mmCIF file of C-alpha atoms in Angstrom:
data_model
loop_
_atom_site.group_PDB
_atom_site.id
_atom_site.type_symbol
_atom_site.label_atom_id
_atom_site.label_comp_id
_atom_site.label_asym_id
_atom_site.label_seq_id
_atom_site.Cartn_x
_atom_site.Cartn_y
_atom_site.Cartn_z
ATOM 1 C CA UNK A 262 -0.829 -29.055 -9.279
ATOM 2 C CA UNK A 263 -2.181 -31.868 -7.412
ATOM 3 C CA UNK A 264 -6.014 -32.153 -6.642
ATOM 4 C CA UNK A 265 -6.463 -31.166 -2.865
ATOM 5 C CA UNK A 266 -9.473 -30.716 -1.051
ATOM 6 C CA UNK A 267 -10.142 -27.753 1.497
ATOM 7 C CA UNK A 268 -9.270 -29.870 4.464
ATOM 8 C CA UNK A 269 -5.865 -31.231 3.024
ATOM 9 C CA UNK A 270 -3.020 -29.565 1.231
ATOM 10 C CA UNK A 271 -0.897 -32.053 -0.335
ATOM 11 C CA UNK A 272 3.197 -31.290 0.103
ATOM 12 C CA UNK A 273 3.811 -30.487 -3.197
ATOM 13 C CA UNK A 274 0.758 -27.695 -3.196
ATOM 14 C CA UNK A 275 2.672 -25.133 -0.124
ATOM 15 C CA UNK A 276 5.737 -23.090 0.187
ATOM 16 C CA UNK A 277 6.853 -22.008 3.400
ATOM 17 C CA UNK A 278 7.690 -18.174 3.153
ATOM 18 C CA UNK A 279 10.290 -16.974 5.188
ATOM 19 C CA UNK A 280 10.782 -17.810 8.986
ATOM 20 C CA UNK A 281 8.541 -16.895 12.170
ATOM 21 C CA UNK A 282 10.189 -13.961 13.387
ATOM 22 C CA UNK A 283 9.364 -12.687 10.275
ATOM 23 C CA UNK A 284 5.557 -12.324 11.185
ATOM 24 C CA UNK A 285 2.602 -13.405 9.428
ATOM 25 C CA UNK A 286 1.571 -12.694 5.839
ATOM 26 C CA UNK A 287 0.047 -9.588 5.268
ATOM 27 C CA UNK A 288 -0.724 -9.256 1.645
ATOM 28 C CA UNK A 289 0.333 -10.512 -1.627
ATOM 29 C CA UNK A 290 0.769 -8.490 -5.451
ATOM 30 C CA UNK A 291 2.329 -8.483 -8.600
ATOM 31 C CA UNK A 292 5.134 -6.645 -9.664
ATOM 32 C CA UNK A 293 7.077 -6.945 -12.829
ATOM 33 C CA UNK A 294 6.978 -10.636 -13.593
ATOM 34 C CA UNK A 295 7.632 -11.027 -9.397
ATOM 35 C CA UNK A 296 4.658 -12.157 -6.735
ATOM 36 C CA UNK A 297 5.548 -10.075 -3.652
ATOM 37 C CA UNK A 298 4.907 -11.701 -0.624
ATOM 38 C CA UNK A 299 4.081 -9.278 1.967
ATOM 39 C CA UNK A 300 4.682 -10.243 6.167
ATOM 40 C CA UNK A 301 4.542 -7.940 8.844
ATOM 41 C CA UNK A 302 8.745 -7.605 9.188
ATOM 42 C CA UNK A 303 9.525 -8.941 5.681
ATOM 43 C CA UNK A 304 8.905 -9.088 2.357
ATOM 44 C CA UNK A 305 9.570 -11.963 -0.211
ATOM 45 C CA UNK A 306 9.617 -12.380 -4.277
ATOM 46 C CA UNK A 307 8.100 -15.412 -5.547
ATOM 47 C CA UNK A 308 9.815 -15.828 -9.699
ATOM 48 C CA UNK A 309 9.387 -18.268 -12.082
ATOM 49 C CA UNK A 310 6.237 -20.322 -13.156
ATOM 50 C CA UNK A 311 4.065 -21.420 -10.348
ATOM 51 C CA UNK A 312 4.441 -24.901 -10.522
ATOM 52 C CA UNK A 313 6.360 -27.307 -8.293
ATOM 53 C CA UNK A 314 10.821 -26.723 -9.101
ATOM 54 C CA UNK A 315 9.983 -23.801 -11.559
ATOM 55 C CA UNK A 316 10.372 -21.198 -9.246
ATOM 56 C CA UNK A 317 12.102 -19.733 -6.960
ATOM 57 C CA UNK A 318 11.791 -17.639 -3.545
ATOM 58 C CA UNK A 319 13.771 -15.015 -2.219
ATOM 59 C CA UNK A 320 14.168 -12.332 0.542
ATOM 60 C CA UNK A 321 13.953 -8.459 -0.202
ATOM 61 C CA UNK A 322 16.349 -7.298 1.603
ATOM 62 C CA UNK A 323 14.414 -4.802 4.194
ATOM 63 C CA UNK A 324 15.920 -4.559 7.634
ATOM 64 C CA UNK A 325 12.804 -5.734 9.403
ATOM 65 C CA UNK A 326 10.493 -3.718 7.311
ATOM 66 C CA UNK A 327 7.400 -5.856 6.017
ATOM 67 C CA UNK A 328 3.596 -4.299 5.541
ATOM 68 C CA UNK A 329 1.408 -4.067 8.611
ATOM 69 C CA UNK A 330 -1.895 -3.532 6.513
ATOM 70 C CA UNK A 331 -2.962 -5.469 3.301
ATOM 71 C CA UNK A 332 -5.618 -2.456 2.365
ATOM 72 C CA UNK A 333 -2.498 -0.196 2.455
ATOM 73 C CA UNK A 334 -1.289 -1.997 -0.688
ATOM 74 C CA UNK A 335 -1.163 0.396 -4.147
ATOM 75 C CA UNK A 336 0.517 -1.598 -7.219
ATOM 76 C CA UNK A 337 1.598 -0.530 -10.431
ATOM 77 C CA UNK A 338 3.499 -2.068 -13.448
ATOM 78 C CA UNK A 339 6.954 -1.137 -11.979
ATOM 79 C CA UNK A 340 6.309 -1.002 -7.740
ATOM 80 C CA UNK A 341 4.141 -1.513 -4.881
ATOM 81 C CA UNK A 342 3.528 1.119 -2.259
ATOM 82 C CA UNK A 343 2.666 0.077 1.650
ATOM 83 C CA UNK A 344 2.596 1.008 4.994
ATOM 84 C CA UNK A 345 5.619 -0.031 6.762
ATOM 85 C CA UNK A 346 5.747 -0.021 11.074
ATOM 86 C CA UNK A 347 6.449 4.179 11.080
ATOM 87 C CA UNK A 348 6.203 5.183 7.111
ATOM 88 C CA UNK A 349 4.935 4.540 3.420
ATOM 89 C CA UNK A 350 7.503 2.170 1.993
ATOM 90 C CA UNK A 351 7.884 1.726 -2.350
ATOM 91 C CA UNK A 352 9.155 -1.854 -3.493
ATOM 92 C CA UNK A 353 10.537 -3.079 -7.003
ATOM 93 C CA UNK A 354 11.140 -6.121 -6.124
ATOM 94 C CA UNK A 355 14.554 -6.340 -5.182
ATOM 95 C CA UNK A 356 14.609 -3.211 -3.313
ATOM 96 C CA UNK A 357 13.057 -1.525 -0.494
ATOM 97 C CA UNK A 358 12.831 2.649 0.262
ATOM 98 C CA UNK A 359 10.678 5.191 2.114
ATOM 99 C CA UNK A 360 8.275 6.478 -0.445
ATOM 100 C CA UNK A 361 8.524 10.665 -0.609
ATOM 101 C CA UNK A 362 9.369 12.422 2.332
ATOM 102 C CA UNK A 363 9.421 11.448 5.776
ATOM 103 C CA UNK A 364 5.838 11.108 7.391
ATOM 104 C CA UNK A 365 6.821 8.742 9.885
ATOM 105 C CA UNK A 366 5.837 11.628 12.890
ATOM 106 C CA UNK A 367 2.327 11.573 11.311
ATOM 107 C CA UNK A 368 2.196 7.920 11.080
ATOM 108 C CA UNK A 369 0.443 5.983 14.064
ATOM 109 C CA UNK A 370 1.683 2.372 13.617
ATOM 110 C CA UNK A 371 -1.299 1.480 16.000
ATOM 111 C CA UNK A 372 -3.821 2.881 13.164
ATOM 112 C CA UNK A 373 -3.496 0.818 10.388
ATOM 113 C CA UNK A 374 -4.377 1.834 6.630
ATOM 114 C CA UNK A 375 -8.277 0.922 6.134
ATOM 115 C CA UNK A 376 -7.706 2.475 2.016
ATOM 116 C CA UNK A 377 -6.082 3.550 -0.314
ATOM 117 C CA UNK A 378 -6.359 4.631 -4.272
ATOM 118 C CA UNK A 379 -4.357 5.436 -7.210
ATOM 119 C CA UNK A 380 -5.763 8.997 -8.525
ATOM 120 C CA UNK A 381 -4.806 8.685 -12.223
ATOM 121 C CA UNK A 382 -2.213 11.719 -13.033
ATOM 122 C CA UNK A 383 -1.930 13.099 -9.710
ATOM 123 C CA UNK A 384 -1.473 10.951 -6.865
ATOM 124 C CA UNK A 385 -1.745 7.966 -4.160
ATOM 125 C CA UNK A 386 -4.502 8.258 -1.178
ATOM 126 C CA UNK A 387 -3.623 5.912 2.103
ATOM 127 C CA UNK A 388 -6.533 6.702 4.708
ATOM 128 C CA UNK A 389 -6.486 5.496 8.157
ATOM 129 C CA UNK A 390 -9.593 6.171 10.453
ATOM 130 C CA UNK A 391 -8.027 9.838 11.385
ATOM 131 C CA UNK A 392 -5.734 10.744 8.606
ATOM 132 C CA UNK A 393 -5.624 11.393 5.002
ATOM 133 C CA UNK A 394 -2.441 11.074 3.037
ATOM 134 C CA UNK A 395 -2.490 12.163 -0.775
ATOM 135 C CA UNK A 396 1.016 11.956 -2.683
ATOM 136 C CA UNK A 397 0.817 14.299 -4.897
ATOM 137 C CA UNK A 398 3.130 13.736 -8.331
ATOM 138 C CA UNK A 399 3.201 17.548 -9.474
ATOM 139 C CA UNK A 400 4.117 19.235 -6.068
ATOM 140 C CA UNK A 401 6.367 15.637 -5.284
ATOM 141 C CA UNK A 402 5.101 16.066 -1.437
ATOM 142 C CA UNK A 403 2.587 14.679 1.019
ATOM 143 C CA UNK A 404 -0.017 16.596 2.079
ATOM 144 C CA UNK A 405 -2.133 15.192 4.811
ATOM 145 C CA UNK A 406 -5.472 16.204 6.128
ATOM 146 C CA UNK A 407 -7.698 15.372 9.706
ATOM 147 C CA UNK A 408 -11.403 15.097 9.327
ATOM 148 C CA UNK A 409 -11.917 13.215 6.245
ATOM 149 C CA UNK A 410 -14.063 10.877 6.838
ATOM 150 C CA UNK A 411 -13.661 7.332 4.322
ATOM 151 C CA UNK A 412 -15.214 4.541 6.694
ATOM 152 C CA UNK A 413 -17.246 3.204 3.862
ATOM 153 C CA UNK A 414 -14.491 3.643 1.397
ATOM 154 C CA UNK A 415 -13.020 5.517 -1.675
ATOM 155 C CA UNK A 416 -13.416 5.021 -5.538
ATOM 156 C CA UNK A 417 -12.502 7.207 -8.467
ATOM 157 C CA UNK A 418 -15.516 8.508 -10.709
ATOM 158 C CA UNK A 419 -16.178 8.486 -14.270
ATOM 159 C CA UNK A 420 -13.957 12.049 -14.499
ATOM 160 C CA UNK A 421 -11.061 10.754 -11.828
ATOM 161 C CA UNK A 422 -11.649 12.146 -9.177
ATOM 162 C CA UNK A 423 -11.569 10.839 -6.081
ATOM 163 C CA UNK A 424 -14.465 10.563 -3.678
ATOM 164 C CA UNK A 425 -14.349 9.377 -0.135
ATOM 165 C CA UNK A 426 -17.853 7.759 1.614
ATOM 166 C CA UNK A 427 -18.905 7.884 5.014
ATOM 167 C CA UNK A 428 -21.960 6.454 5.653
ATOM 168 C CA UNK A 429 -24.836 8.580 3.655
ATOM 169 C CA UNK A 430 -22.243 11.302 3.069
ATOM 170 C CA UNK A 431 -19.491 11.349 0.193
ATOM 171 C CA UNK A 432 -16.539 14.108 0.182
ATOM 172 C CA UNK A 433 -15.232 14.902 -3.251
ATOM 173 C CA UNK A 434 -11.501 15.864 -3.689
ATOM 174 C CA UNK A 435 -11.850 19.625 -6.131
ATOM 175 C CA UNK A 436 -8.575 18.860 -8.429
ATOM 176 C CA UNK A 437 -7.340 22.764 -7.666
ATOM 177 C CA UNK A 438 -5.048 23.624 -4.840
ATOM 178 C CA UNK A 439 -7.292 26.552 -3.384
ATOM 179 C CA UNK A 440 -9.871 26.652 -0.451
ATOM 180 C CA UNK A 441 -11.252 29.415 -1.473
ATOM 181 C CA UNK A 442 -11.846 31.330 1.691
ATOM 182 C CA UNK A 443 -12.288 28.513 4.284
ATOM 183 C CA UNK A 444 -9.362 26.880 5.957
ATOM 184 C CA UNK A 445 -8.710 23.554 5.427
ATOM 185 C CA UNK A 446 -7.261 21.607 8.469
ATOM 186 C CA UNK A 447 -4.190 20.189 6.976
ATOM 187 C CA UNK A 448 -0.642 19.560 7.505
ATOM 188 C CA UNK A 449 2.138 20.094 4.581
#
């Protein structure tokens, strides 16, 4: 509200979020009418108008969970999915829970989540240099898959699918649960 410069931010322009031992901040969304504040063991909700006394700040209560990768971030009107130290975690806002089933044995904490995409009417994709993990609404289950290659990203074309770049080469997700003949190398 006041007019800082780069070099100075005036007292009334920060907000100190949560304490050190909570870790740094790792990301930031909307959710609701709430500003999530994302730190690596933590995870705060900014409410109210962003101006100086019209809000207010307050810990999610997650038992040490925060988000260890801001591209692992997936929001929607009602939650935010991340990836927590061993797991996909879902937030409201006020709460904190795994997301699906337990995947924390195929979770590397050491490989963080370099993407991930909302595939309208069928799922969430969190990739992370070796792994991909698609949540799939109609089965309700992860299934994840080695050798998918998304080091230059992943979009959604024009008819929603979703499409995964490497370099030159692009790998499009077929919308039917068959591989017709060759194996796919992929956990369930």
């Amino acid at each position: 509200s006041e007019g800082d410069y780069g070099e100075n931010i005036s007292e009334i322009n920060r907000q100190l979020i949560g304490d050190t031992y909570d870790g740094n901040i790792s990301g930031m969304c909307r959710v609701k009418d709430s500003l999530i504040v994302f730190k690596n063991k933590s995870l705060y909700a900014v409410d109210g108008v962003l101006l100086p006394g019209e809000y207010s700040l307050r810990k999610i209560e997650s038992n040490l969970i925060g988000c260890i990768s801001h591209k692992s971030i997936i929001t929607t009107e009602q939650y935010a999915l991340f990836q927590g130290s061993d797991n996909i975690y879902v937030t409201n806002g006020f709460s904190i829970k795994e997301f699906g089933d337990d995947i924390s044995p195929d979770i590397d904490s050491s490989k963080l989540m370099r993407s991930a995409i909302i595939v309208p009417m069928e799922g969430y994709i969190f990739w992370n240099n070796t792994k991909t993990f698609f949540y799939n609404y109609d089965h309700n289950e992860w299934f994840i898959w080695n050798n998918i290659d998304a080091s230059s990203g992943m979009v959604i074309d024009n008819e929603g699918n979703p499409i995964c770049f490497s370099g030159a080469n692009c790998t499009e997700f077929v919308p039917i649960f068959n591989d017709f003949g060759s194996a796919i190398d992929g956990m369930i």
